[in-house]
CSV table of C-alpha atoms in Angstrom, one decimal:
chain,number,residue,atom,x,y,z
A,12,MET,CA,-6.8,18.2,-24.6
A,13,MET,CA,-4.9,19.7,-21.6
A,14,TRP,CA,-2.1,21.3,-20.7
A,15,LEU,CA,-0.3,21.4,-17.3
A,16,SER,CA,2.5,24.2,-18.1
A,17,ASP,CA,4.9,26.2,-15.9
A,18,VAL,CA,5.6,23.3,-13.3
A,19,LYS,CA,8.4,21.0,-12.3
A,20,LEU,CA,7.9,17.7,-13.4
A,21,ILE,CA,9.2,14.4,-11.6
A,22,LEU,CA,10.1,12.3,-14.1
A,23,ALA,CA,11.3,8.4,-13.1
A,24,ASP,CA,14.8,9.5,-14.0
A,25,GLN,CA,15.0,13.1,-13.8
A,26,ILE,CA,13.6,16.5,-13.4
A,27,ILE,CA,12.4,19.2,-15.7
A,28,GLU,CA,12.8,22.4,-13.3
A,29,ASN,CA,9.9,24.4,-15.6
A,30,GLY,CA,8.3,21.8,-17.8
A,31,ALA,CA,4.8,21.2,-19.3
A,32,LEU,CA,2.9,18.0,-20.2
A,33,ARG,CA,0.0,17.7,-22.7
A,34,ILE,CA,-2.7,15.2,-21.7
A,35,GLU,CA,-5.2,13.7,-24.4
A,36,ASN,CA,-7.6,11.0,-23.5
A,37,GLY,CA,-6.5,10.6,-20.2
A,38,ILE,CA,-3.1,9.7,-21.6
A,39,ILE,CA,0.0,11.8,-21.4
A,40,ALA,CA,0.7,12.8,-24.8
A,41,GLU,CA,3.6,15.4,-24.7
A,42,ILE,CA,6.3,16.3,-22.4
A,43,THR,CA,8.3,19.4,-22.7
A,44,GLU,CA,10.1,22.0,-21.3
A,45,SER,CA,8.1,25.9,-20.8
A,46,ALA,CA,9.5,29.2,-21.5
A,47,GLY,CA,7.0,30.7,-19.0
A,48,GLN,CA,7.1,32.2,-15.3
A,49,PRO,CA,7.6,28.7,-13.0
A,50,SER,CA,4.5,28.7,-11.0
A,51,GLY,CA,6.1,26.9,-7.9
A,52,PHE,CA,4.1,23.7,-8.1
A,53,THR,CA,5.5,20.1,-8.8
A,54,VAL,CA,3.7,17.2,-10.5
A,55,PHE,CA,4.3,14.1,-9.2
A,56,PRO,CA,3.4,10.8,-10.8
A,57,GLY,CA,0.0,9.7,-9.0
A,58,PHE,CA,1.2,7.4,-6.0
A,59,ILE,CA,0.6,3.8,-6.1
A,60,ASP,CA,-0.7,2.2,-2.6
A,61,MET,CA,-0.3,-1.4,-2.5
A,62,HIS,CA,-1.3,-1.6,1.0
A,63,GLY,CA,-3.7,0.2,2.8
A,64,ASP,CA,-5.5,-0.8,5.8
A,65,MET,CA,-8.1,2.2,6.1
A,66,ILE,CA,-11.2,0.5,4.6
A,67,GLU,CA,-11.8,-1.9,7.4
A,68,LEU,CA,-11.7,1.3,9.9
A,69,GLU,CA,-14.0,3.3,7.7
A,70,LEU,CA,-16.4,0.2,7.9
A,71,GLU,CA,-16.0,0.3,11.7
A,72,PRO,CA,-14.9,3.3,12.8
A,73,ARG,CA,-15.3,2.3,16.6
A,74,PRO,CA,-15.8,-1.3,18.2
A,75,LYS,CA,-19.5,-2.7,17.0
A,76,VAL,CA,-20.3,0.2,15.0
A,77,ASP,CA,-21.3,-0.5,11.3
A,78,PHE,CA,-20.8,2.1,8.7
A,79,PRO,CA,-22.8,1.4,4.9
A,80,MET,CA,-20.4,0.4,2.5
A,81,ASP,CA,-21.5,3.6,0.0
A,82,VAL,CA,-20.6,6.0,3.1
A,83,ALA,CA,-17.3,4.0,4.0
A,84,VAL,CA,-15.6,3.6,0.5
A,85,GLY,CA,-17.1,7.2,-0.5
A,86,HIS,CA,-14.7,8.7,2.5
A,87,LEU,CA,-11.7,6.7,1.7
A,88,ASP,CA,-12.0,7.5,-2.1
A,89,ALA,CA,-11.7,11.5,-1.1
A,90,ARG,CA,-9.0,10.8,1.1
A,91,LEU,CA,-7.0,9.1,-1.1
A,92,ALA,CA,-7.4,11.7,-3.8
A,93,ALA,CA,-6.7,14.4,-1.8
A,94,ALA,CA,-3.1,12.5,-0.8
A,95,GLY,CA,-2.3,12.1,-4.4
A,96,VAL,CA,-3.2,8.5,-4.4
A,97,THR,CA,-4.3,7.3,-7.6
A,98,THR,CA,-4.1,3.5,-7.8
A,99,ALA,CA,-5.1,2.0,-4.2
A,100,TYR,CA,-5.2,-1.8,-3.3
A,101,ALA,CA,-7.7,-1.9,0.3
A,102,GLY,CA,-6.3,-4.2,2.4
A,103,VAL,CA,-8.9,-6.7,3.9
A,104,SER,CA,-8.3,-9.5,6.4
A,105,PHE,CA,-9.2,-12.7,7.0
A,106,SER,CA,-8.3,-13.7,10.5
A,107,ARG,CA,-8.9,-17.2,12.3
A,108,SER,CA,-8.8,-15.6,15.7
A,109,ALA,CA,-12.2,-13.4,14.7
A,110,LYS,CA,-15.3,-14.6,15.5
A,111,ASP,CA,-18.3,-15.2,13.3
A,112,GLY,CA,-19.8,-11.7,11.9
A,113,GLU,CA,-16.8,-9.9,13.4
A,114,ARG,CA,-14.3,-7.6,11.6
A,115,ARG,CA,-11.9,-9.9,9.6
A,116,SER,CA,-13.9,-13.0,10.1
A,117,PHE,CA,-14.9,-15.6,7.5
A,118,GLU,CA,-18.2,-14.4,6.2
A,119,HIS,CA,-17.3,-10.6,7.2
A,120,THR,CA,-14.3,-10.2,5.0
A,121,SER,CA,-15.8,-12.3,2.0
A,122,ALA,CA,-19.2,-9.8,2.0
A,123,ILE,CA,-16.8,-7.0,2.2
A,124,ILE,CA,-14.5,-8.1,-0.6
A,125,ARG,CA,-17.7,-8.5,-2.6
A,126,ALA,CA,-19.5,-5.6,-1.3
A,127,LEU,CA,-16.3,-3.5,-2.6
A,128,LYS,CA,-16.0,-4.6,-5.8
A,129,ASP,CA,-19.8,-3.8,-6.2
A,130,ASN,CA,-19.3,-0.1,-4.9
A,131,ILE,CA,-15.9,1.3,-6.4
A,132,GLN,CA,-17.3,1.5,-10.0
A,133,GLY,CA,-17.3,5.3,-11.1
A,134,LEU,CA,-15.3,6.3,-8.0
A,135,ARG,CA,-12.3,8.9,-8.2
A,136,VAL,CA,-9.0,6.6,-7.7
A,137,ASP,CA,-8.7,3.4,-9.3
A,138,HIS,CA,-9.5,0.9,-6.5
A,139,ARG,CA,-8.6,-2.7,-6.1
A,140,ILE,CA,-8.4,-5.5,-3.5
A,141,HIS,CA,-5.8,-6.6,-1.5
A,142,ALA,CA,-6.8,-9.8,0.6
A,143,ARG,CA,-4.6,-10.1,3.6
A,144,PHE,CA,-4.9,-14.1,4.4
A,145,ASP,CA,-4.0,-15.3,7.7
A,146,MET,CA,-2.1,-18.7,6.6
A,147,THR,CA,-3.1,-20.2,9.9
A,148,TYR,CA,-7.0,-19.9,8.8
A,149,THR,CA,-7.4,-23.1,7.1
A,150,ASP,CA,-11.0,-22.6,6.7
A,151,ALA,CA,-10.8,-19.7,4.6
A,152,ILE,CA,-8.9,-21.0,1.7
A,153,ALA,CA,-12.2,-22.3,0.0
A,154,ALA,CA,-13.5,-18.5,0.4
A,155,LEU,CA,-10.5,-17.1,-1.0
A,156,GLU,CA,-10.6,-19.5,-4.2
A,157,GLY,CA,-14.2,-18.3,-4.6
A,158,LEU,CA,-13.3,-15.0,-4.8
A,159,LEU,CA,-10.1,-15.5,-7.1
A,160,VAL,CA,-12.8,-17.6,-9.3
A,161,ALA,CA,-14.7,-14.5,-9.3
A,162,GLY,CA,-12.1,-11.7,-10.3
A,163,ALA,CA,-13.0,-10.0,-6.8
A,164,VAL,CA,-8.8,-10.1,-5.6
A,165,ASP,CA,-6.1,-8.6,-7.3
A,166,LEU,CA,-3.5,-8.9,-4.6
A,167,VAL,CA,-3.2,-11.7,-1.8
A,168,SER,CA,-0.5,-11.4,1.0
A,169,VAL,CA,-0.1,-14.1,3.4
A,170,MET,CA,0.6,-13.6,7.4
A,171,ASP,CA,1.1,-15.2,10.5
A,172,HIS,CA,0.0,-13.0,13.6
A,173,THR,CA,0.4,-16.1,15.8
A,174,PRO,CA,2.5,-14.4,18.9
A,175,GLY,CA,6.1,-15.2,19.3
A,176,GLN,CA,7.1,-14.9,15.3
A,177,GLY,CA,7.1,-12.2,13.1
A,178,GLN,CA,5.3,-8.8,13.8
A,179,TYR,CA,4.5,-10.1,17.4
A,180,ARG,CA,7.7,-11.9,17.9
A,181,ASN,CA,8.3,-9.7,20.6
A,182,ILE,CA,5.8,-11.2,23.5
A,183,GLU,CA,6.6,-8.3,26.1
A,184,LYS,CA,5.8,-5.6,23.6
A,185,LEU,CA,2.6,-7.3,22.3
A,186,ILE,CA,1.1,-7.4,25.8
A,187,SER,CA,1.6,-3.8,26.6
A,188,TYR,CA,0.1,-3.1,22.9
A,189,ARG,CA,-2.8,-4.9,24.0
A,190,MET,CA,-3.2,-3.2,27.1
A,191,LYS,CA,-3.2,0.2,25.3
A,192,GLY,CA,-6.2,-1.2,24.0
A,193,GLY,CA,-8.0,-1.1,27.0
A,194,LYS,CA,-7.0,-4.8,28.3
A,195,THR,CA,-5.4,-5.6,31.9
A,196,GLU,CA,-1.9,-7.2,31.6
A,197,GLU,CA,-3.8,-10.5,33.1
A,198,ALA,CA,-6.1,-10.5,30.5
A,199,ALA,CA,-3.9,-9.6,27.6
A,200,ARG,CA,-1.4,-12.5,28.8
A,201,SER,CA,-4.0,-15.1,29.0
A,202,GLU,CA,-5.3,-14.3,25.5
A,203,ILE,CA,-2.0,-14.5,24.1
A,204,GLN,CA,-1.1,-17.6,25.7
A,205,THR,CA,-4.2,-19.0,24.5
A,206,ARG,CA,-3.2,-18.4,21.2
A,207,MET,CA,0.2,-19.6,21.6
A,208,ASP,CA,-1.5,-23.2,23.0
A,209,ASN,CA,-3.7,-23.3,20.0
A,210,ALA,CA,-0.8,-22.7,17.5
A,211,VAL,CA,-1.6,-24.5,14.1
A,212,PRO,CA,1.2,-27.2,13.4
A,213,ALA,CA,4.4,-26.2,11.1
A,214,GLU,CA,2.9,-28.7,8.4
A,215,GLN,CA,-0.3,-27.2,7.9
A,216,LEU,CA,0.8,-23.8,7.4
A,217,LEU,CA,3.3,-25.0,4.7
A,218,LYS,CA,0.1,-26.8,3.1
A,219,ASN,CA,-1.9,-23.8,3.3
A,220,LEU,CA,0.8,-21.6,1.8
A,221,HIS,CA,1.2,-24.0,-0.7
A,222,ASP,CA,-2.6,-24.1,-1.5
A,223,VAL,CA,-2.8,-20.5,-1.4
A,224,SER,CA,0.4,-20.1,-3.8
A,225,ARG,CA,-1.2,-22.5,-6.3
A,226,LEU,CA,-4.4,-20.7,-6.5
A,227,CYS,CA,-2.7,-16.9,-7.1
A,228,LYS,CA,-0.8,-18.7,-9.7
A,229,ALA,CA,-3.7,-20.0,-11.7
A,230,HIS,CA,-5.8,-16.6,-11.6
A,231,GLY,CA,-2.5,-14.6,-12.2
A,232,VAL,CA,-2.8,-12.4,-9.0
A,233,ALA,CA,0.4,-11.1,-7.6
A,234,MET,CA,1.3,-12.8,-3.8
A,235,ALA,CA,2.9,-10.9,-1.4
A,236,SER,CA,4.3,-11.8,2.0
A,237,HIS,CA,3.8,-10.2,5.2
A,238,ASP,CA,6.1,-9.5,8.1
A,239,ASP,CA,9.1,-11.6,7.1
A,240,ASP,CA,11.4,-12.1,10.1
A,241,THR,CA,14.0,-14.9,9.3
A,242,ILE,CA,16.0,-15.9,6.8
A,243,GLU,CA,14.3,-19.0,6.8
A,244,LYS,CA,10.8,-17.3,6.2
A,245,ALA,CA,12.1,-15.2,3.7
A,246,ASN,CA,13.8,-18.1,1.6
A,247,LEU,CA,10.3,-20.2,1.7
A,248,MET,CA,8.2,-16.9,0.8
A,249,ALA,CA,10.5,-16.7,-2.3
A,250,ASP,CA,10.6,-20.7,-3.2
A,251,ILE,CA,6.6,-20.7,-3.2
A,252,GLY,CA,6.5,-17.7,-5.6
A,253,VAL,CA,5.8,-14.6,-3.4
A,254,VAL,CA,7.0,-11.3,-5.7
A,255,ILE,CA,6.7,-8.6,-2.6
A,256,SER,CA,7.8,-8.6,1.0
A,257,GLU,CA,6.0,-6.2,2.5
A,258,PHE,CA,6.7,-4.9,6.4
A,259,PRO,CA,9.8,-7.2,7.0
A,260,VAL,CA,10.6,-7.1,10.7
A,261,THR,CA,14.4,-7.8,10.4
A,262,LEU,CA,17.2,-6.5,8.3
A,263,ASP,CA,18.3,-10.1,7.5
A,264,ALA,CA,14.8,-11.4,6.3
A,265,ALA,CA,14.8,-8.2,4.2
A,266,LYS,CA,18.3,-9.0,2.4
A,267,VAL,CA,17.8,-12.5,1.6
A,268,ALA,CA,14.0,-11.5,0.4
A,269,LYS,CA,15.8,-8.8,-2.1
A,270,GLU,CA,18.4,-11.3,-3.0
A,271,ARG,CA,16.1,-13.9,-3.6
A,272,GLY,CA,14.1,-11.3,-6.1
A,273,LEU,CA,11.5,-10.0,-4.1
A,274,MET,CA,10.5,-6.2,-3.9
A,275,ILE,CA,10.7,-4.8,-0.3
A,276,ALA,CA,7.8,-2.6,0.7
A,277,MET,CA,7.7,-0.7,4.1
A,278,GLY,CA,5.0,1.6,5.3
A,279,ALA,CA,5.1,5.2,4.8
A,280,PRO,CA,4.3,6.0,8.2
A,281,ASN,CA,7.5,4.5,9.7
A,282,ALA,CA,9.3,6.3,7.0
A,283,MET,CA,7.9,9.5,7.9
A,284,ARG,CA,8.5,8.8,11.5
A,285,GLY,CA,11.9,7.2,11.3
A,286,GLN,CA,10.4,4.0,13.5
A,287,SER,CA,8.0,1.4,13.5
A,288,TYR,CA,5.3,1.9,16.0
A,289,SER,CA,5.5,-1.5,17.0
A,290,GLY,CA,9.7,-1.6,17.3
A,291,ASN,CA,10.5,-3.5,14.3
A,292,LEU,CA,12.7,-2.8,11.4
A,293,SER,CA,12.9,1.3,10.4
A,294,ALA,CA,11.7,2.2,7.0
A,295,ARG,CA,14.8,4.6,7.0
A,296,ASP,CA,17.1,1.9,7.7
A,297,ALA,CA,16.3,-0.6,5.3
A,298,HIS,CA,16.3,2.2,2.8
A,299,ALA,CA,19.8,3.1,4.2
A,300,ALA,CA,21.0,-0.5,3.5
A,301,GLY,CA,19.6,-0.1,-0.3
A,302,LEU,CA,16.7,-2.6,0.8
A,303,LEU,CA,13.5,-0.7,0.5
A,304,GLN,CA,11.7,-0.5,-2.9
A,305,ILE,CA,8.0,0.1,-2.3
A,306,LEU,CA,6.2,2.7,-0.1
A,307,ALA,CA,2.6,1.9,1.3
A,308,ALA,CA,0.0,3.9,3.1
A,309,ASP,CA,-0.3,1.1,5.4
A,310,TYR,CA,-2.7,2.9,7.5
A,311,HIS,CA,-2.5,6.9,6.5
A,312,PRO,CA,-2.4,7.9,2.9
A,313,ALA,CA,-1.3,11.3,4.0
A,314,ALA,CA,2.1,9.8,5.1
A,315,ILE,CA,3.2,8.9,1.4
A,316,LEU,CA,4.5,12.6,0.6
A,317,PRO,CA,6.4,13.3,3.4
A,318,ALA,CA,8.0,9.9,3.5
A,319,ILE,CA,9.5,10.6,0.2
A,320,ARG,CA,10.8,14.0,1.2
A,321,ALA,CA,12.2,12.2,4.3
A,322,LEU,CA,13.9,9.7,2.0
A,323,SER,CA,14.9,11.9,-0.7
A,324,GLY,CA,18.2,13.4,1.0
A,325,SER,CA,19.7,10.0,1.5
A,326,ASP,CA,18.5,8.3,-2.1
A,327,PRO,CA,21.2,7.6,-4.4
A,328,ASP,CA,19.1,9.3,-6.7
A,329,ARG,CA,17.5,12.0,-4.3
A,330,LEU,CA,14.2,12.9,-5.2
A,331,VAL,CA,13.3,11.1,-8.4
A,332,GLY,CA,14.5,7.6,-6.5
A,333,ALA,CA,12.0,8.7,-3.6
A,334,VAL,CA,9.2,9.0,-6.1
A,335,ARG,CA,9.9,5.8,-7.7
A,336,LEU,CA,9.1,4.2,-4.1
A,337,ALA,CA,5.5,5.3,-4.3
A,338,SER,CA,4.8,5.0,-8.2
A,339,ARG,CA,7.2,3.1,-10.6
A,340,ASN,CA,8.5,0.3,-8.4
A,341,PRO,CA,4.9,-0.6,-7.1
A,342,ALA,CA,3.5,-0.4,-10.5
A,343,LYS,CA,6.3,-2.9,-11.6
A,344,ALA,CA,5.7,-5.1,-8.8
A,345,LEU,CA,2.0,-5.7,-9.6
A,346,GLY,CA,2.5,-5.4,-13.5
A,347,LEU,CA,0.6,-2.3,-14.0
A,348,SER,CA,2.5,-1.1,-17.2
A,349,ASP,CA,0.1,1.5,-18.1
A,350,ARG,CA,1.2,3.9,-15.2
A,351,GLY,CA,3.7,4.5,-12.3
A,352,GLU,CA,5.3,7.2,-14.2
A,353,ILE,CA,5.1,10.7,-16.1
A,354,ALA,CA,5.9,9.5,-19.5
A,355,VAL,CA,4.6,9.9,-22.8
A,356,GLY,CA,2.1,7.0,-23.4
A,357,LYS,CA,1.2,6.5,-19.8
A,358,ARG,CA,-2.3,7.3,-17.8
A,359,ALA,CA,-2.1,10.6,-16.8
A,360,ASP,CA,-2.6,9.9,-13.0
A,361,LEU,CA,-0.8,12.9,-11.5
A,362,ALA,CA,-0.6,15.1,-8.1
A,363,VAL,CA,0.0,18.5,-8.3
A,364,VAL,CA,2.2,19.7,-4.8
A,365,ASN,CA,2.4,23.6,-3.8
A,366,ARG,CA,5.4,25.0,-2.4
A,367,SER,CA,4.0,24.1,1.1
A,368,ASP,CA,4.3,20.4,-0.2
A,369,ARG,CA,0.4,20.1,0.2
A,370,VAL,CA,-1.5,18.3,-2.6
A,371,VAL,CA,-3.7,20.8,-4.6
A,372,GLN,CA,-4.7,18.7,-7.6
A,373,THR,CA,-5.2,15.2,-8.1
A,374,TYR,CA,-5.6,13.7,-11.9
A,375,CYS,CA,-6.8,9.9,-12.5
A,376,GLY,CA,-6.5,9.1,-16.0
A,377,GLY,CA,-6.6,12.7,-17.1
A,378,ASP,CA,-9.7,13.7,-14.8
A,379,THR,CA,-9.7,16.1,-11.8
A,380,VAL,CA,-10.5,14.2,-8.6
A,381,PHE,CA,-9.1,16.3,-6.0
A,382,SER,CA,-8.8,19.8,-6.5
A,383,ASN,CA,-8.6,22.6,-3.3
A,384,GLY,CA,-8.9,25.6,-5.9
A,385,ALA,CA,-5.0,26.3,-6.3
A,386,GLY,CA,-3.4,25.4,-9.1
A,387,SER,CA,-6.6,25.8,-11.4
A,388,HIS,CA,-4.5,28.2,-13.8
A,389,LEU,CA,-1.8,25.5,-14.4
A,390,SER,CA,-4.3,24.1,-17.2
A,391,SER,CA,-3.6,26.4,-20.1
A,392,HIS,CA,-1.8,26.5,-23.3
A,393,PRO,CA,1.9,26.7,-22.4
A,394,ARG,CA,4.7,28.9,-23.6
A,395,ILE,CA,6.9,26.2,-25.2
A,396,ALA,CA,10.5,26.3,-24.8
A,397,ALA,CA,12.3,27.1,-28.5
A,398,THR,CA,14.4,23.8,-29.7
A,399,ALA,CA,17.2,24.2,-31.8
């Protein structure tokens, strides 16, 4: 048994300014007010990241530089814990444009997913696999089916990165982005035009979507769409059983997706910075329109807490509402009924934050998975406030 006492507790619907909670067998067993001196620390529910692209960069930090899986996963695990993330869905992608053996290729991604499953046991954070499926990649459907049968995938998202639509609908911005990576303008234009000329027919895309949807339903795995940019696409995704619309590109698409019952997810870096790096929909604008329901790490887990702070001032429920974006809401969308909020009976997944808004301790299932040494005195028997 352990207590965390004299702390501000961010519950799903209220804040206890000076409270205490008791942890037994990894579960929150009691929540009460404290009569002790407030410590200045705040306890948030552990953050649930449903889309983080960091593992691919950990495995290949520079082009053609491959790191061992145990090194990559171990470092990512430490980064997540230090950011207060207690459940993380590692995003790995199947991309039709990748050559054999390259990152995001058929063989490479399949091998990564299987290796991830073999390496995530016994780590600090609860790691899960988010397979990002390029809907133009027909040949990868069989690999995805094999991974689903093996129980190696926990979430599937569908995307189409063909230039001219979705995230890359603005061709000139895409060319500029590719040039930042070292390509000449001529090379970037040629590459993009080739991809457009070789676009997969719409009938095949639709068949692929239905095949992936059928597989996800058969194996009880949630399905998300990626970069919805039109009303038509949002409706199509709802029709095939998608439950999350992640990173919608336009407000119109986001509105329709929400109206159809999808939960809208956007990147924490976008919300923290106030803009999308690619010039697409701002997470703050989506939040102001009442559309944002989930914050995802995207490419930087440390952005989650400052993103919550950035949105808390304008959220109808202030801080508790902004915190739900990274805790209870993703838990609901992903069917994680045992976590996502500070409540009796839930997993003791917690992030302790100091006055400077830095995570100083993280608990996953009641175990300390990160500590910088501050706040260790909080784990003592509390002075409980008297009740009438």
